[in-house]
Coordinates of C-alpha atoms in Angstrom, one line a residue:
X8 CA 98.8 104.4 111.1
X9 CA 96.6 101.9 110.0
X10 CA 94.7 102.6 113.7
X11 CA 94.0 106.1 112.8
X12 CA 92.3 104.9 109.7
X13 CA 90.0 102.9 111.1
X14 CA 89.1 105.4 113.3
X15 CA 87.5 107.2 110.6
X16 CA 84.5 107.0 109.0
X17 CA 84.2 104.9 106.6
X18 CA 83.2 108.6 104.8
X19 CA 86.4 110.3 105.1
X20 CA 88.0 106.9 104.9
X21 CA 87.1 107.0 101.4
X22 CA 87.7 110.9 101.0
X23 CA 90.9 110.1 102.2
X24 CA 91.8 107.2 99.9
X25 CA 91.0 109.0 96.7
X26 CA 92.9 112.2 97.7
X27 CA 95.7 109.3 96.9
X28 CA 94.2 108.7 93.8
X29 CA 93.2 112.1 93.0
X30 CA 97.3 112.5 93.5
X31 CA 98.7 109.4 91.8
X32 CA 96.5 111.4 88.8
X33 CA 98.5 114.5 89.6
X34 CA 102.4 112.9 90.0
X35 CA 101.8 111.6 86.3
X36 CA 100.8 114.6 85.0
X37 CA 103.9 116.2 86.7
X38 CA 105.9 114.5 84.1
X39 CA 104.9 117.5 81.4
X40 CA 107.8 119.4 83.6
X41 CA 110.2 116.8 82.2
X42 CA 109.7 116.2 79.3
X43 CA 107.8 117.5 76.4
X44 CA 106.9 113.9 75.0
X45 CA 106.9 110.6 76.1
X46 CA 108.0 107.5 74.6
X47 CA 104.8 105.8 72.9
X48 CA 106.1 102.5 74.2
X49 CA 105.8 103.0 77.6
X50 CA 103.2 105.2 77.6
X51 CA 101.0 102.2 76.1
X52 CA 102.6 100.0 78.3
X53 CA 101.9 101.6 81.2
X54 CA 97.8 102.0 79.6
X55 CA 98.0 98.2 79.5
X56 CA 99.2 97.8 83.1
X57 CA 96.3 100.3 84.0
X58 CA 93.4 98.0 81.6
X59 CA 94.9 94.8 83.7
X60 CA 94.7 96.6 87.4
X61 CA 91.1 98.2 86.5
X62 CA 90.5 94.2 85.7
X63 CA 91.8 92.7 88.5
X64 CA 89.9 94.7 90.8
X65 CA 86.8 95.0 89.0
X66 CA 86.7 90.6 89.4
X67 CA 87.7 90.2 93.3
X68 CA 87.3 94.0 94.5
X69 CA 83.6 94.2 93.5
X70 CA 82.1 91.2 92.2
X71 CA 83.2 88.5 93.8
X72 CA 82.3 90.3 97.3
X73 CA 78.7 91.4 95.6
X74 CA 78.1 87.6 94.8
X75 CA 79.8 86.4 98.2
X76 CA 76.8 88.9 99.9
X77 CA 73.9 87.4 97.7
X78 CA 73.6 83.9 98.7
X79 CA 70.3 84.3 99.9
X80 CA 68.4 86.5 97.5
X81 CA 65.0 84.9 96.4
X82 CA 66.3 84.4 92.7
X83 CA 69.8 83.2 92.9
X84 CA 73.5 84.5 94.5
X85 CA 74.2 85.4 90.8
X86 CA 71.4 88.4 90.5
X87 CA 72.5 91.2 91.9
X88 CA 76.3 90.5 90.5
X89 CA 74.7 90.5 87.0
X90 CA 72.0 93.1 87.0
X91 CA 74.4 95.4 88.7
X92 CA 77.1 95.0 86.4
X93 CA 75.3 95.0 83.0
X94 CA 73.6 98.5 84.9
X95 CA 77.2 100.0 85.1
X96 CA 78.3 99.4 81.9
X97 CA 74.8 100.7 79.9
X98 CA 75.3 103.9 82.3
X99 CA 78.7 104.6 81.0
X100 CA 77.5 103.8 77.7
X101 CA 74.8 106.1 77.9
X102 CA 76.5 109.0 79.5
X103 CA 79.3 108.8 76.4
X104 CA 76.3 109.4 74.0
X105 CA 75.7 112.5 76.0
X106 CA 78.9 114.2 77.2
X107 CA 80.9 115.7 75.0
X108 CA 84.4 114.1 74.5
X109 CA 87.4 113.3 72.6
X110 CA 90.0 110.4 73.9
X111 CA 93.8 111.0 73.8
X112 CA 95.2 110.8 70.1
X113 CA 91.6 111.5 68.1
X114 CA 91.5 113.9 66.1
X115 CA 88.9 116.9 67.3
X116 CA 86.3 115.8 64.0
X117 CA 85.9 112.8 66.2
X118 CA 84.8 113.4 69.4
X119 CA 81.5 111.8 70.6
X120 CA 78.6 112.6 72.6
X121 CA 76.4 115.9 71.7
X122 CA 78.3 117.8 69.0
X123 CA 80.4 120.1 71.2
X124 CA 80.2 123.5 70.1
X125 CA 83.1 126.5 70.9
X126 CA 84.6 123.6 73.3
X127 CA 88.7 123.2 72.7
X128 CA 90.3 119.9 71.9
X129 CA 92.0 120.6 75.8
X130 CA 88.7 120.7 77.5
X131 CA 87.5 117.4 75.2
X132 CA 90.2 115.8 76.6
X133 CA 89.5 116.4 80.1
X134 CA 86.2 115.5 79.7
X135 CA 87.0 112.1 78.2
X136 CA 89.2 111.2 81.8
X137 CA 86.9 112.9 84.2
X138 CA 84.0 110.6 82.7
X139 CA 86.2 107.3 83.0
X140 CA 86.8 108.6 86.7
X141 CA 83.9 108.4 88.1
X142 CA 83.4 104.6 88.6
X143 CA 86.8 104.5 90.2
X144 CA 85.9 106.7 92.7
X145 CA 82.7 105.4 92.9
X146 CA 84.4 102.1 93.4
X147 CA 86.4 103.1 96.2
X148 CA 83.8 104.9 97.8
X149 CA 81.7 101.7 97.8
X150 CA 84.0 99.5 99.2
X151 CA 84.8 101.4 102.0
X152 CA 81.1 102.6 102.9
X153 CA 80.4 98.7 102.8
X154 CA 82.3 98.9 106.3
X155 CA 79.5 100.5 108.2
X156 CA 77.4 98.0 106.9
X157 CA 78.9 95.2 109.0
X158 CA 79.1 93.2 106.2
X159 CA 81.7 90.1 106.9
X160 CA 82.6 89.9 103.3
X161 CA 83.6 94.0 103.4
X162 CA 87.1 94.4 105.1
X163 CA 89.6 97.6 105.6
X164 CA 92.6 95.9 104.0
X165 CA 90.6 95.3 100.6
X166 CA 88.9 98.6 100.2
X167 CA 93.0 99.8 100.5
X168 CA 94.0 97.0 98.4
X169 CA 91.5 98.7 95.7
X170 CA 92.3 102.2 95.9
X171 CA 96.5 101.3 95.9
X172 CA 94.7 99.6 92.7
X173 CA 93.3 102.7 91.4
X174 CA 95.8 104.5 92.9
X175 CA 99.0 102.5 90.8
X176 CA 96.6 102.8 87.2
X177 CA 95.6 106.7 87.5
X178 CA 99.5 107.2 87.1
X179 CA 99.6 106.9 83.6
X180 CA 95.8 108.3 83.0
X181 CA 97.3 112.0 84.0
X182 CA 100.4 110.9 81.4
X183 CA 97.9 110.5 78.8
X184 CA 96.3 113.8 79.7
X185 CA 98.6 116.2 79.7
X186 CA 101.3 114.8 77.5
X187 CA 99.6 115.8 74.9
X188 CA 98.7 119.0 75.7
X189 CA 102.0 119.8 75.8
X190 CA 102.7 118.4 72.3
X191 CA 100.6 120.5 70.8
X192 CA 101.8 123.4 72.4
X193 CA 100.5 124.1 75.9
X194 CA 102.6 125.1 78.7
X195 CA 104.0 123.1 80.8
X196 CA 101.5 124.9 83.7
X197 CA 98.5 124.4 81.7
X198 CA 99.1 120.9 81.5
X199 CA 99.7 119.5 84.0
X200 CA 96.9 121.6 85.5
X201 CA 94.3 120.4 82.6
X202 CA 95.9 116.7 83.6
X203 CA 95.6 116.3 87.1
X204 CA 92.1 117.7 86.9
X205 CA 90.6 114.7 85.4
X206 CA 91.7 112.9 88.9
X207 CA 89.6 115.4 91.2
X208 CA 86.4 113.8 90.4
X209 CA 87.2 111.1 92.5
X210 CA 87.0 112.3 95.9
X211 CA 83.3 113.9 95.0
X212 CA 82.3 109.9 93.3
X213 CA 84.3 108.7 96.4
X214 CA 81.7 110.1 99.5
X215 CA 78.2 109.8 97.2
X216 CA 79.3 106.1 97.2
X217 CA 80.2 105.9 100.5
X218 CA 76.9 107.3 101.9
X219 CA 74.5 105.7 99.2
X220 CA 75.2 102.1 100.2
X221 CA 76.0 103.2 104.0
X222 CA 72.4 104.1 104.7
X223 CA 70.6 101.4 102.6
X224 CA 72.6 98.5 103.0
X225 CA 70.4 96.5 100.5
X226 CA 71.6 98.3 97.5
X227 CA 75.0 97.1 98.6
X228 CA 75.7 94.2 96.2
X229 CA 74.3 96.0 93.5
X230 CA 76.2 99.3 94.0
X231 CA 79.8 96.8 93.8
X232 CA 78.7 95.2 90.4
X233 CA 77.9 98.5 89.1
X234 CA 81.3 100.0 89.6
X235 CA 82.6 96.5 88.2
X236 CA 80.5 96.6 84.8
X237 CA 81.2 100.8 84.7
X238 CA 85.1 99.9 84.9
X239 CA 84.7 96.9 82.7
X240 CA 83.5 98.9 79.9
X241 CA 85.6 101.9 80.3
X242 CA 88.5 99.3 79.9
X243 CA 86.9 97.5 76.9
X244 CA 85.9 100.5 75.3
X245 CA 89.1 102.9 75.9
X246 CA 92.0 101.6 77.7
X247 CA 92.6 98.1 75.9
X248 CA 91.7 100.2 72.5
X249 CA 93.9 103.0 73.6
X250 CA 96.9 101.4 74.4
X251 CA 97.1 99.1 71.0
X252 CA 96.2 101.5 68.2
X253 CA 100.0 102.9 67.6
X254 CA 101.2 98.8 67.2
X255 CA 102.5 98.1 70.6
X256 CA 99.9 94.6 70.7
X257 CA 101.6 92.9 72.1
X258 CA 104.1 95.0 74.8
X259 CA 100.1 96.3 75.6
X260 CA 98.9 92.8 75.9
X261 CA 102.0 91.6 78.5
X262 CA 101.3 94.4 80.1
X263 CA 97.6 94.2 81.1
X264 CA 98.9 90.4 82.2
X265 CA 101.3 92.2 84.7
X266 CA 98.1 94.7 85.9
X267 CA 96.1 92.3 86.4
X268 CA 98.6 90.1 88.3
X269 CA 99.7 92.7 90.1
X270 CA 96.2 94.0 91.7
X271 CA 94.9 90.3 92.4
X272 CA 98.5 89.7 94.7
X273 CA 97.0 92.9 96.5
X274 CA 93.7 92.0 96.7
X275 CA 94.5 88.4 97.7
X276 CA 96.9 88.7 100.1
X277 CA 95.6 92.2 102.1
X278 CA 92.2 91.4 101.5

């Protein structure tokens, strides 16, 4: 199976990998067919776990390789990583101010971005998770696209480890979208469709990221760092606060530590 995967182009590899991450979002969303409500402690622990995975992936899969790739940079090996990281966070910050969206458990009046007109709560929820899935898709795409550059710091095993980690943390994201919609009375089918739809953006973002770095090798270290900064902003702005707002701070924090550790093991062992 791995040998077949190795013979594919990095763009195709990125697309297939993010079909997996999208599928994990769909599996999480499919819980609406089994129950109308999920235990809040379980949901908060899953969100904390997802945050830990994203933090670990941001360093081991993205920032660390970016620094290693920049050893000969005239300013210093730290510059591409620092610049790309901050730019990634600023990009998501700006998008948050523009795209109308609503975080799970928030009231409709608390919608962020340009004030929406006639947008339903369900649509705003999907916009929120879709917006924050873009950096995840980009991260996977850039990791696979880096293989086309021939850079020794880029490995297939490392890219696969990143895709596995993103897929694992996408499961609670699917739950976080579909369950609130089901709880508000939406049908199981529609709740599932909205929940899995939030992960649909990842294959498109992955292909874009893979093509960009495959054709423009000089931006590789910046692109890796950009994806890391975007992911860390999402974790700090939404995932961690969302996992603790119902009072389960200790459980969410421990789950974050577990998620971080598992992703670290995946990255070090496979990458």
